[in-house]
Short mmCIF file of the N, C-alpha and C atoms (twelve columns), coordinates in Angstrom:
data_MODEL
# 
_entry.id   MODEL 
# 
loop_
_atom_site.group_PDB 
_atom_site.id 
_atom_site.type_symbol 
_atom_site.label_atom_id 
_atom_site.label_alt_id 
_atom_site.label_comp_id 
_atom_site.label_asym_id 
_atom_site.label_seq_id 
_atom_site.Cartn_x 
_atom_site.Cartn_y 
_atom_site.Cartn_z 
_atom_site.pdbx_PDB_model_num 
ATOM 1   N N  . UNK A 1   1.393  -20.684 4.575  1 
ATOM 2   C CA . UNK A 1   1.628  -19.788 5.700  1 
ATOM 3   C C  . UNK A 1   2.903  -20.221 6.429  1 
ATOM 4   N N  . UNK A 2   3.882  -19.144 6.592  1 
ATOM 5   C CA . UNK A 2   4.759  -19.553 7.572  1 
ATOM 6   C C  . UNK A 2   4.637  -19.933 8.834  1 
ATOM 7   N N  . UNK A 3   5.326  -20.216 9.665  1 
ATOM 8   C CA . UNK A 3   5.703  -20.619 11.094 1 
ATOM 9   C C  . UNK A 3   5.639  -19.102 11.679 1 
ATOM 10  N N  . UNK A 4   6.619  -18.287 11.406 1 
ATOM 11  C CA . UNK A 4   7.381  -17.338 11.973 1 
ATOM 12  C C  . UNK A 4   6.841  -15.917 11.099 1 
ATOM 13  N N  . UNK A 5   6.783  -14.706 11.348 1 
ATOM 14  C CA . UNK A 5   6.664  -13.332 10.932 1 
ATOM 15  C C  . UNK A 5   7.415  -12.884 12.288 1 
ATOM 16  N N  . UNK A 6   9.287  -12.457 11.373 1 
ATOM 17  C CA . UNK A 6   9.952  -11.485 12.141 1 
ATOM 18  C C  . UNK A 6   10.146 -10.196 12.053 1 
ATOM 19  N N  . UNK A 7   10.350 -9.368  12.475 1 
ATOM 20  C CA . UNK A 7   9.916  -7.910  11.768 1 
ATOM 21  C C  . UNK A 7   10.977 -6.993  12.886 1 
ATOM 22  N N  . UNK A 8   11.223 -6.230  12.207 1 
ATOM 23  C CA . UNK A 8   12.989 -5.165  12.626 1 
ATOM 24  C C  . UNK A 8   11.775 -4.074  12.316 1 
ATOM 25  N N  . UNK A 9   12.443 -2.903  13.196 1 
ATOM 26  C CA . UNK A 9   11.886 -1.616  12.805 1 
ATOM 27  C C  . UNK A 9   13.330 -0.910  12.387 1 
ATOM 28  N N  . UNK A 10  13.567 -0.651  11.235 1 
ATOM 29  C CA . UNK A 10  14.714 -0.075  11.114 1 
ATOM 30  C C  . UNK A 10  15.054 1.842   11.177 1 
ATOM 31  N N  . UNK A 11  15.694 2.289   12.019 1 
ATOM 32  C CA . UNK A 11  15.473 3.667   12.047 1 
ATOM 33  C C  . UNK A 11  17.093 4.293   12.112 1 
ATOM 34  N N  . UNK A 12  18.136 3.995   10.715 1 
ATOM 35  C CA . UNK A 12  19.330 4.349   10.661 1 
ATOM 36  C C  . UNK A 12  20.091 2.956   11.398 1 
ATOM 37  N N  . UNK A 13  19.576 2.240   11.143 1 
ATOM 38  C CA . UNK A 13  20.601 0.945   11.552 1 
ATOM 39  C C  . UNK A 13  20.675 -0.305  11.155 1 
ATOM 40  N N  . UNK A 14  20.704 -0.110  9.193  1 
ATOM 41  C CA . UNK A 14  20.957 -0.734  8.427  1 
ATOM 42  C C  . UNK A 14  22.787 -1.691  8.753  1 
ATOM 43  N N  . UNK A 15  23.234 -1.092  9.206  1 
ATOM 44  C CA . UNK A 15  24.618 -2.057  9.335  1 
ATOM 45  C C  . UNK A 15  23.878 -3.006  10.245 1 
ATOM 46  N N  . UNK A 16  23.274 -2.883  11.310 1 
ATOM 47  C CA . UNK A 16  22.764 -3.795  12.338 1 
ATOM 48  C C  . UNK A 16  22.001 -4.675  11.682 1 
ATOM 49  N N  . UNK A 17  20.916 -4.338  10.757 1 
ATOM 50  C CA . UNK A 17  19.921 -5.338  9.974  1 
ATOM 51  C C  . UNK A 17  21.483 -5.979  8.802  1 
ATOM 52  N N  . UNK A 18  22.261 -5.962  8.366  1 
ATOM 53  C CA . UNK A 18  23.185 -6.771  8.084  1 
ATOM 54  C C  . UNK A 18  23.666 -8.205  9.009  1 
ATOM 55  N N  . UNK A 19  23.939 -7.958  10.086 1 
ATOM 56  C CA . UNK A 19  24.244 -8.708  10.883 1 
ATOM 57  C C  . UNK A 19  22.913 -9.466  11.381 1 
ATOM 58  N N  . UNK A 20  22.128 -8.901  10.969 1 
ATOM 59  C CA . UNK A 20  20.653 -9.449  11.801 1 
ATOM 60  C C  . UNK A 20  20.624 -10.833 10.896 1 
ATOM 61  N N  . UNK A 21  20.626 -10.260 9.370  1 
ATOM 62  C CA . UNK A 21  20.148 -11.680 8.660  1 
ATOM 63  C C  . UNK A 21  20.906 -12.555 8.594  1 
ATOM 64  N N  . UNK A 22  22.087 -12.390 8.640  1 
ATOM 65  C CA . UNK A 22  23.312 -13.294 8.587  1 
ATOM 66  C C  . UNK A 22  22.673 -14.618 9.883  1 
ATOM 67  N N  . UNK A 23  22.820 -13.860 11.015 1 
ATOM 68  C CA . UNK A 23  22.601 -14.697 12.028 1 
ATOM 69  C C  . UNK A 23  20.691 -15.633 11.798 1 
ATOM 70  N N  . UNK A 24  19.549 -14.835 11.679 1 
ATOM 71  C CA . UNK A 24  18.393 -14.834 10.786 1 
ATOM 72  C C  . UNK A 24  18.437 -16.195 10.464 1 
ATOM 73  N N  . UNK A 25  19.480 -16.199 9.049  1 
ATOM 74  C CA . UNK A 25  18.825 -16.774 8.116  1 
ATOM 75  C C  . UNK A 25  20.431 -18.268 7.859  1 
ATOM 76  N N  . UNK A 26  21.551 -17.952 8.453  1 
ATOM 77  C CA . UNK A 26  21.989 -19.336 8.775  1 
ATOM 78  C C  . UNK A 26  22.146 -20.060 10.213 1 
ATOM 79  N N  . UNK A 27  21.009 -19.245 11.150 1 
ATOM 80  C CA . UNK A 27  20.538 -19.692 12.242 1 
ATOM 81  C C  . UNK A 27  19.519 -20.809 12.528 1 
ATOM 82  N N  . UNK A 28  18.652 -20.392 11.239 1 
ATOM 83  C CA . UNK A 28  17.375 -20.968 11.219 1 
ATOM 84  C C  . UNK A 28  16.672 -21.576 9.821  1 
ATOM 85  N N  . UNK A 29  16.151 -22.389 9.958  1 
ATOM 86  C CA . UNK A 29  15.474 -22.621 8.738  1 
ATOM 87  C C  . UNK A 29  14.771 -21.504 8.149  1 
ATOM 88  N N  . UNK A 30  14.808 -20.648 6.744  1 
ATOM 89  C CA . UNK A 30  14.198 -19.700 6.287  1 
ATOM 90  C C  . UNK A 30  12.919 -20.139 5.482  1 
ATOM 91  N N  . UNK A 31  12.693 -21.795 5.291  1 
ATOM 92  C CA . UNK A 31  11.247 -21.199 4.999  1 
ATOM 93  C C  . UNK A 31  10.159 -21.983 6.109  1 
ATOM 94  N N  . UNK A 32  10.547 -21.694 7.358  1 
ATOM 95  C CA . UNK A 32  9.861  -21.466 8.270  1 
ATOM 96  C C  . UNK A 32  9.409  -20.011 8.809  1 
ATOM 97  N N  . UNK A 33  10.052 -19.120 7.871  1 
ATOM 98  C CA . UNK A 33  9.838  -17.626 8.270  1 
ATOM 99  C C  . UNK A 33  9.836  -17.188 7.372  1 
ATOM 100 N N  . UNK A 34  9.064  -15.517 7.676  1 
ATOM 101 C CA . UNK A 34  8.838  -14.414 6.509  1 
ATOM 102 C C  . UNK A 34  10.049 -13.135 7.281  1 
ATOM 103 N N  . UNK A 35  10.420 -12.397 6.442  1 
ATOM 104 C CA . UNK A 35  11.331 -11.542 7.401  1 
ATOM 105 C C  . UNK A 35  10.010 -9.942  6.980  1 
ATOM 106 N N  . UNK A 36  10.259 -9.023  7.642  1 
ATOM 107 C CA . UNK A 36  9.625  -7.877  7.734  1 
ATOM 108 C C  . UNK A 36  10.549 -6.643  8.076  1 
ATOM 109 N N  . UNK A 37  10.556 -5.254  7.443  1 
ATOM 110 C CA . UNK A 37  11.629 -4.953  7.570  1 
ATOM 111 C C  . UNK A 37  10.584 -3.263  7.441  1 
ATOM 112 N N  . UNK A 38  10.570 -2.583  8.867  1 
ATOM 113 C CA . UNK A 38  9.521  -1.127  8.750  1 
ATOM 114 C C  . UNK A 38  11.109 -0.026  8.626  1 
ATOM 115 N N  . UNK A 39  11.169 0.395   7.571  1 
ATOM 116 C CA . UNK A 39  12.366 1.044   7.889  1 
ATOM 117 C C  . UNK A 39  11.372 2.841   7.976  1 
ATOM 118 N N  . UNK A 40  11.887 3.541   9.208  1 
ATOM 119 C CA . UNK A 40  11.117 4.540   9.493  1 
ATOM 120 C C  . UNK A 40  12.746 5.674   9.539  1 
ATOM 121 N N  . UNK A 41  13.745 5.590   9.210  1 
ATOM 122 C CA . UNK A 41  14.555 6.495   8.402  1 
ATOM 123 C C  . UNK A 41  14.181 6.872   8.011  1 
ATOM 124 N N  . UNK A 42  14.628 8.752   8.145  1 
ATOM 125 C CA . UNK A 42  14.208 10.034  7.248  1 
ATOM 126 C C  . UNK A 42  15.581 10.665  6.918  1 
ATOM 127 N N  . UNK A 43  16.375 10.450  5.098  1 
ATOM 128 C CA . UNK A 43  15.424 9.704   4.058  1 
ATOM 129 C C  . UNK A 43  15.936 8.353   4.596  1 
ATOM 130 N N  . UNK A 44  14.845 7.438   3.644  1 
ATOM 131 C CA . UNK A 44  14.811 6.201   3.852  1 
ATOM 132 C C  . UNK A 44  16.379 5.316   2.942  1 
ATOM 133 N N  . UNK A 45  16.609 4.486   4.363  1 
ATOM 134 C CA . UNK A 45  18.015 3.851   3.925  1 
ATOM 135 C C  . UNK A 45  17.416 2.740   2.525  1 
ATOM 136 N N  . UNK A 46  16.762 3.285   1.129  1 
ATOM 137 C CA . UNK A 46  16.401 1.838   0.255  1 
ATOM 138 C C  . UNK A 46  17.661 1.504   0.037  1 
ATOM 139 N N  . UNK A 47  18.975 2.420   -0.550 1 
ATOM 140 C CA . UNK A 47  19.506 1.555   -1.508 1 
ATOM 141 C C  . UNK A 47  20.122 0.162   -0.487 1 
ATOM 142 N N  . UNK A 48  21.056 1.211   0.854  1 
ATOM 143 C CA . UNK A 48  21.322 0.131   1.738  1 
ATOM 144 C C  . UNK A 48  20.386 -1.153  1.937  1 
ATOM 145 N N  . UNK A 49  18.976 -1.218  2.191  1 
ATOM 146 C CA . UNK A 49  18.415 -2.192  2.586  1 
ATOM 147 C C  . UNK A 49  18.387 -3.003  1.410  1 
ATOM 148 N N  . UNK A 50  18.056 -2.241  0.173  1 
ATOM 149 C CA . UNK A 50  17.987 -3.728  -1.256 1 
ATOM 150 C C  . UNK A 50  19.003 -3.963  -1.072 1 
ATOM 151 N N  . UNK A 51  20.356 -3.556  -1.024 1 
ATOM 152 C CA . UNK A 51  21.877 -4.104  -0.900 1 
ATOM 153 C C  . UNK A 51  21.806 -5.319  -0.265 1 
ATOM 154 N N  . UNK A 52  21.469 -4.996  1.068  1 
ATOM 155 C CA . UNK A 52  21.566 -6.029  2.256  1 
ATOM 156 C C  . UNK A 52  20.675 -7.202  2.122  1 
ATOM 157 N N  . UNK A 53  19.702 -7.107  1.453  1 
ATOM 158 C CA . UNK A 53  18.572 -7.874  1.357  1 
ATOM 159 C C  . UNK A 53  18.422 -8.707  0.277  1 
ATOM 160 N N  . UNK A 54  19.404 -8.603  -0.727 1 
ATOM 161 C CA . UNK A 54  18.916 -9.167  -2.418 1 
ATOM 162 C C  . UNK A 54  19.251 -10.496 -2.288 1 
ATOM 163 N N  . UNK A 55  20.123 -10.723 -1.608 1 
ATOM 164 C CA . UNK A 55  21.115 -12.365 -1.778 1 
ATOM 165 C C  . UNK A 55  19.934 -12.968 -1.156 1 
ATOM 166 N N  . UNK A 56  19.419 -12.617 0.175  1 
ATOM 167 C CA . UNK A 56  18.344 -13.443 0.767  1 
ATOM 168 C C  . UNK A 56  17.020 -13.230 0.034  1 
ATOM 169 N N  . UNK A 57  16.929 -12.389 -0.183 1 
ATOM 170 C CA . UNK A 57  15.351 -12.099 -0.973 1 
ATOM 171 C C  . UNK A 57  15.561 -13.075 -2.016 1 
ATOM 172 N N  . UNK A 58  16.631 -12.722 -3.385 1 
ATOM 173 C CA . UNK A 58  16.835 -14.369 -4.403 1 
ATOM 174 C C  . UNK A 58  16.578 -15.350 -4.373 1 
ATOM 175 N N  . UNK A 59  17.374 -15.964 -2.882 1 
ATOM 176 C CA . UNK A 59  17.213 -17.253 -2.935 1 
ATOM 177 C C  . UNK A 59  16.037 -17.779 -2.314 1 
ATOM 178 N N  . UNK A 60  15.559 -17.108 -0.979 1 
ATOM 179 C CA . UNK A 60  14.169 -17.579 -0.427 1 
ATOM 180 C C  . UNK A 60  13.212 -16.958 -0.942 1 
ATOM 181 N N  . UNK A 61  12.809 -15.484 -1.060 1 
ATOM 182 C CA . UNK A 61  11.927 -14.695 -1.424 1 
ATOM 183 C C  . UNK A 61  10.531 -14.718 -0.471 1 
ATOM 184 N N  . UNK A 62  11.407 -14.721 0.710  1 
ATOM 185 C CA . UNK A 62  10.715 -13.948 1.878  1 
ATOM 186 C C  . UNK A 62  10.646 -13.086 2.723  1 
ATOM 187 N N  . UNK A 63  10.751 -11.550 1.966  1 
ATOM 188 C CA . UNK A 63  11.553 -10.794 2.701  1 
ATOM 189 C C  . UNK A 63  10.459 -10.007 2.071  1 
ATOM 190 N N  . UNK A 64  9.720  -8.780  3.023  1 
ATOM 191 C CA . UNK A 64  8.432  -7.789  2.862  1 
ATOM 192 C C  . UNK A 64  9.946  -6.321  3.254  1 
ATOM 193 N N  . UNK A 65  9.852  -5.162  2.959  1 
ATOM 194 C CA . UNK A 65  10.451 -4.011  3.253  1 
ATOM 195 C C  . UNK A 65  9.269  -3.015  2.919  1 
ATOM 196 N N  . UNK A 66  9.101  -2.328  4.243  1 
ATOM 197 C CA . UNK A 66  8.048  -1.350  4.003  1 
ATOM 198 C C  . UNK A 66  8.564  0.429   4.251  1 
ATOM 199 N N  . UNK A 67  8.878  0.876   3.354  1 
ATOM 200 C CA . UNK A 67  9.474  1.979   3.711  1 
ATOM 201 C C  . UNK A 67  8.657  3.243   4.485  1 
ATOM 202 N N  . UNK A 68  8.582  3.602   5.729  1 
ATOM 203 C CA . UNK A 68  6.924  4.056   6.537  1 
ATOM 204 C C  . UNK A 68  7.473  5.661   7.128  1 
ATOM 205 N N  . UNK A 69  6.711  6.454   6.603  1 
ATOM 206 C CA . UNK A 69  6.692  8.319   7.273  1 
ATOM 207 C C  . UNK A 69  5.796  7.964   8.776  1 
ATOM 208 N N  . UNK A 70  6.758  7.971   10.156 1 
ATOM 209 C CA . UNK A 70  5.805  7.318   10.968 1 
ATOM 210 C C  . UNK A 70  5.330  9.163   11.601 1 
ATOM 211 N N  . UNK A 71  3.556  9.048   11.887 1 
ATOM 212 C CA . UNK A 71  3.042  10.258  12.205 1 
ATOM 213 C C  . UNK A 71  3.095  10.709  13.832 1 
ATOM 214 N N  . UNK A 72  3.892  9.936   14.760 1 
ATOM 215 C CA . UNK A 72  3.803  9.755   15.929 1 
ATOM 216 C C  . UNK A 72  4.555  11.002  16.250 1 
ATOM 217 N N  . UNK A 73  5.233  11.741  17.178 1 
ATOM 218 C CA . UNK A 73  6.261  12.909  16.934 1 
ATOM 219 C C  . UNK A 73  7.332  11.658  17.959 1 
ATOM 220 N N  . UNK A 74  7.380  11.227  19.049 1 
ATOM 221 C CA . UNK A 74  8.139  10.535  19.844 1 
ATOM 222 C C  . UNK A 74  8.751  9.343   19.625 1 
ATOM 223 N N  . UNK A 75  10.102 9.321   19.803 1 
ATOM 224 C CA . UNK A 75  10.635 8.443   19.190 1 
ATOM 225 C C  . UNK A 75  10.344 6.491   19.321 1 
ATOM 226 N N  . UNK A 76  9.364  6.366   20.933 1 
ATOM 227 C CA . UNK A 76  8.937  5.115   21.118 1 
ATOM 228 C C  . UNK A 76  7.831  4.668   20.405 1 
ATOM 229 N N  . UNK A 77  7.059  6.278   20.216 1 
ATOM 230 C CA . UNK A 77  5.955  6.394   19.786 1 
ATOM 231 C C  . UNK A 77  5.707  5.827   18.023 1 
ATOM 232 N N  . UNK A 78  7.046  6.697   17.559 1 
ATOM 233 C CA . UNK A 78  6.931  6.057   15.863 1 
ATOM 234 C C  . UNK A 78  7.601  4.575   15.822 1 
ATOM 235 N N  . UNK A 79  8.454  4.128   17.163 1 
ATOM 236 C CA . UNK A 79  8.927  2.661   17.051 1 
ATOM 237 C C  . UNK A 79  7.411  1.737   17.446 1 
ATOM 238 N N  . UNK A 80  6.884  1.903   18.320 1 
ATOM 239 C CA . UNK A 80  5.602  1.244   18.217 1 
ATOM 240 C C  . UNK A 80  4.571  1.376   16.905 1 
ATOM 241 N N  . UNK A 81  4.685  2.516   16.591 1 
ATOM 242 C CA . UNK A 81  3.404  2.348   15.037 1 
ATOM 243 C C  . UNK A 81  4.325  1.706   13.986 1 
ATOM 244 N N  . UNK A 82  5.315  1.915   13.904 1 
ATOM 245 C CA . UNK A 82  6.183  1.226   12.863 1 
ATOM 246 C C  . UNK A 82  6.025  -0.331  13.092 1 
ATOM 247 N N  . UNK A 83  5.992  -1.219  14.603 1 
ATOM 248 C CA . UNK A 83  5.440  -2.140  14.806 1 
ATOM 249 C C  . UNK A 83  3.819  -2.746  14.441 1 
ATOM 250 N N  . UNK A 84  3.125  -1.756  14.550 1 
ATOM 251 C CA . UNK A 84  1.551  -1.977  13.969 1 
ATOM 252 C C  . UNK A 84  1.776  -1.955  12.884 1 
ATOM 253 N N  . UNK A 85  2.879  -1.252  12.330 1 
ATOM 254 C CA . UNK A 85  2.595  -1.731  10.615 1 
ATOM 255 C C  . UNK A 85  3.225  -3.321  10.161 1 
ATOM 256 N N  . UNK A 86  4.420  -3.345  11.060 1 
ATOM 257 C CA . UNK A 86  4.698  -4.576  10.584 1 
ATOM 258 C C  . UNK A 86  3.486  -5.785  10.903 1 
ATOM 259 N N  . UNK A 87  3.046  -6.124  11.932 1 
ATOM 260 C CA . UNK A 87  1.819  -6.388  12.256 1 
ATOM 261 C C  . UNK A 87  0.927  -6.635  11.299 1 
ATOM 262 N N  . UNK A 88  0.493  -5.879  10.617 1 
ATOM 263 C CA . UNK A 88  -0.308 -5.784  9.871  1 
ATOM 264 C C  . UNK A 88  0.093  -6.399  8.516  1 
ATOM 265 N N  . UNK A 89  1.429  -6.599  7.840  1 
ATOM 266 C CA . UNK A 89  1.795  -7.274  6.856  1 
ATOM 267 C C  . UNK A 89  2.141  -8.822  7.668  1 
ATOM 268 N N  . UNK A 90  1.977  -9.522  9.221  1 
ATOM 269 C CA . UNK A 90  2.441  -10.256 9.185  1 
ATOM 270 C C  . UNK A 90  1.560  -11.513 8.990  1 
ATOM 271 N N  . UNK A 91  1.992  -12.559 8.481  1 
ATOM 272 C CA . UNK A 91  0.960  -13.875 7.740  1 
ATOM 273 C C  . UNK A 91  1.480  -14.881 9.126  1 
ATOM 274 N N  . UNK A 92  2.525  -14.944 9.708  1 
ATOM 275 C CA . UNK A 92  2.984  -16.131 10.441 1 
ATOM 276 C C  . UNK A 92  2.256  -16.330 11.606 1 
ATOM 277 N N  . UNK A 93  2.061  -17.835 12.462 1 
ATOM 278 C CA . UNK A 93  1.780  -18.197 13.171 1 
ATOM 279 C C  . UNK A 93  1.977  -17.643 14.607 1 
ATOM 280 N N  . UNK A 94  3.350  -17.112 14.609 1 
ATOM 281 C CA . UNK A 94  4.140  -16.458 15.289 1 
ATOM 282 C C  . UNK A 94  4.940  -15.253 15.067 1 
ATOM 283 N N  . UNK A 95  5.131  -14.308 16.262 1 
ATOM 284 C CA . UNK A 95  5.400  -12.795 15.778 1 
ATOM 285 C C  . UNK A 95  6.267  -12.515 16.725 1 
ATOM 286 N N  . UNK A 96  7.276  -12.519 16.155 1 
ATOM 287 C CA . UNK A 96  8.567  -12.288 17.262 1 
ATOM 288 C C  . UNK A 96  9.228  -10.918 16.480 1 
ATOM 289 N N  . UNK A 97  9.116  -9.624  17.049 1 
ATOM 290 C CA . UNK A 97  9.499  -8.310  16.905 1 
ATOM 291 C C  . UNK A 97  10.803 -8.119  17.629 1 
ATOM 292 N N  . UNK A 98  12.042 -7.633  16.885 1 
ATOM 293 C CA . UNK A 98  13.295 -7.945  17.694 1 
ATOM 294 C C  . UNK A 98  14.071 -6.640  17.061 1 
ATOM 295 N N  . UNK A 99  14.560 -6.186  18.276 1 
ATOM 296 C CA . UNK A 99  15.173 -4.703  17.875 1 
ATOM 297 C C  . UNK A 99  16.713 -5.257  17.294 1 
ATOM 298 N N  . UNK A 100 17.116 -4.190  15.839 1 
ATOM 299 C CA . UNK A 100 18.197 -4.323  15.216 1 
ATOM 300 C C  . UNK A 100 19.475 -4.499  15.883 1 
ATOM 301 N N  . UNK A 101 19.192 -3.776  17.021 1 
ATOM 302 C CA . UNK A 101 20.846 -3.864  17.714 1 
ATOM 303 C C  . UNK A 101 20.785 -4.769  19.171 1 
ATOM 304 N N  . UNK A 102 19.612 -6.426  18.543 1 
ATOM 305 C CA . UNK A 102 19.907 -7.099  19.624 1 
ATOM 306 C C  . UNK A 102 20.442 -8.241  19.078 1 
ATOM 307 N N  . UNK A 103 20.886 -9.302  19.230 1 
ATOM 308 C CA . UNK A 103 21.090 -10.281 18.816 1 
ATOM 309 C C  . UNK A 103 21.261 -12.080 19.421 1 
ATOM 310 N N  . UNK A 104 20.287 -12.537 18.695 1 
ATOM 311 C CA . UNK A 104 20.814 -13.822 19.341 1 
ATOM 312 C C  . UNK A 104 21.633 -14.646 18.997 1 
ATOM 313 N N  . UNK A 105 22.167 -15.476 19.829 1 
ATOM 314 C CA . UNK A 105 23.656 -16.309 19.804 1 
ATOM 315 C C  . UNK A 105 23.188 -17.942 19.709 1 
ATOM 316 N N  . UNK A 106 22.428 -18.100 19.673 1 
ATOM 317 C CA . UNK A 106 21.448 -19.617 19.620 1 
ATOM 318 C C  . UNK A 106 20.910 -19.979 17.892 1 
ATOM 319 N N  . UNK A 107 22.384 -20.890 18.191 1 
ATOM 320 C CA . UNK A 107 21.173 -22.001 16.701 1 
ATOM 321 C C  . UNK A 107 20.093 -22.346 17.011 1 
ATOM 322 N N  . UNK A 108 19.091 -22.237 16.156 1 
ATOM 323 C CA . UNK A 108 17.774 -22.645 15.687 1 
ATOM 324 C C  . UNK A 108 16.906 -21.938 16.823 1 
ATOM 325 N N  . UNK A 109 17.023 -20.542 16.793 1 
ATOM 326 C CA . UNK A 109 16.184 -20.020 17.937 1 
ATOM 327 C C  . UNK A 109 14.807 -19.794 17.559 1 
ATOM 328 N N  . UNK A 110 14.552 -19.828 16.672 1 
ATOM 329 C CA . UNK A 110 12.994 -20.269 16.287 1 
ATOM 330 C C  . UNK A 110 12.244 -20.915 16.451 1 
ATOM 331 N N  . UNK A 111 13.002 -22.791 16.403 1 
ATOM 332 C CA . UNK A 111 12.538 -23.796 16.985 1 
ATOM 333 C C  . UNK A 111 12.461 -23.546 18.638 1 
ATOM 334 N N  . UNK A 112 13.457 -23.071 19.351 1 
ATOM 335 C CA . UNK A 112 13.484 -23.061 20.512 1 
ATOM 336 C C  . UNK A 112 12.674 -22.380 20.691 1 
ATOM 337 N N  . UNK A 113 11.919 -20.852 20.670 1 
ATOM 338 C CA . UNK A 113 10.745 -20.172 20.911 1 
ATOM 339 C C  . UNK A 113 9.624  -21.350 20.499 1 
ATOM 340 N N  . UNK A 114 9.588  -21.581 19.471 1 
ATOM 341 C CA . UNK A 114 8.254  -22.564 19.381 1 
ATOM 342 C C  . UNK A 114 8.151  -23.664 20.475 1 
# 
């Protein structure tokens, strides 16, 4: 079991989940974490996200992508169920849900939340 289950709701802001893992995953130790990725894009960004995702998926192979038709009609509304889904795939100790177009500037911010 990991430490960490982080989870992006992605909804057309695959360039942002680029920058997310970069920072992610030479921020922090990666196998202290699982990454989670609800992409609720209509259609769904796959090819972009396997693009973005393969180098890290290879080498750690902790990376879940759930591609989700969210049934909510409102846009907070399908960002929250898109969260219950990630939720629901997450195994970690800890559940830190972090929107694509935020970012942190802190080495090892994982350890520091813990």
């Amino acid at each position: 079991m990991k430490k960490w289950s982080v989870a992006y709701v992605n909804y057309k802001t695959s360039i942002y989940i680029y920058w997310q893992l970069k920072g992610l995953y030479e921020f922090n130790n990666p196998e202290d974490f699982e990454l989670i990725i609800v992409d609720n894009s209509s259609p769904h960004e796959i090819e972009e996200l396997e693009k973005i995702t393969k180098p890290y998926q290879e080498k750690f192979n902790n990376i879940k992508i759930i591609y989700y038709t969210p049934q909510e009609p409102s846009a907070s509304g399908q960002h929250g169920e898109a969260m219950d889904v990630a939720k629901s795939y997450a195994t970690g100790k800890y559940f830190l849900e972090q929107d694509p177009d935020f970012f942190w500037v802190k080495q090892n911010y994982l350890k520091w939340f813990e």
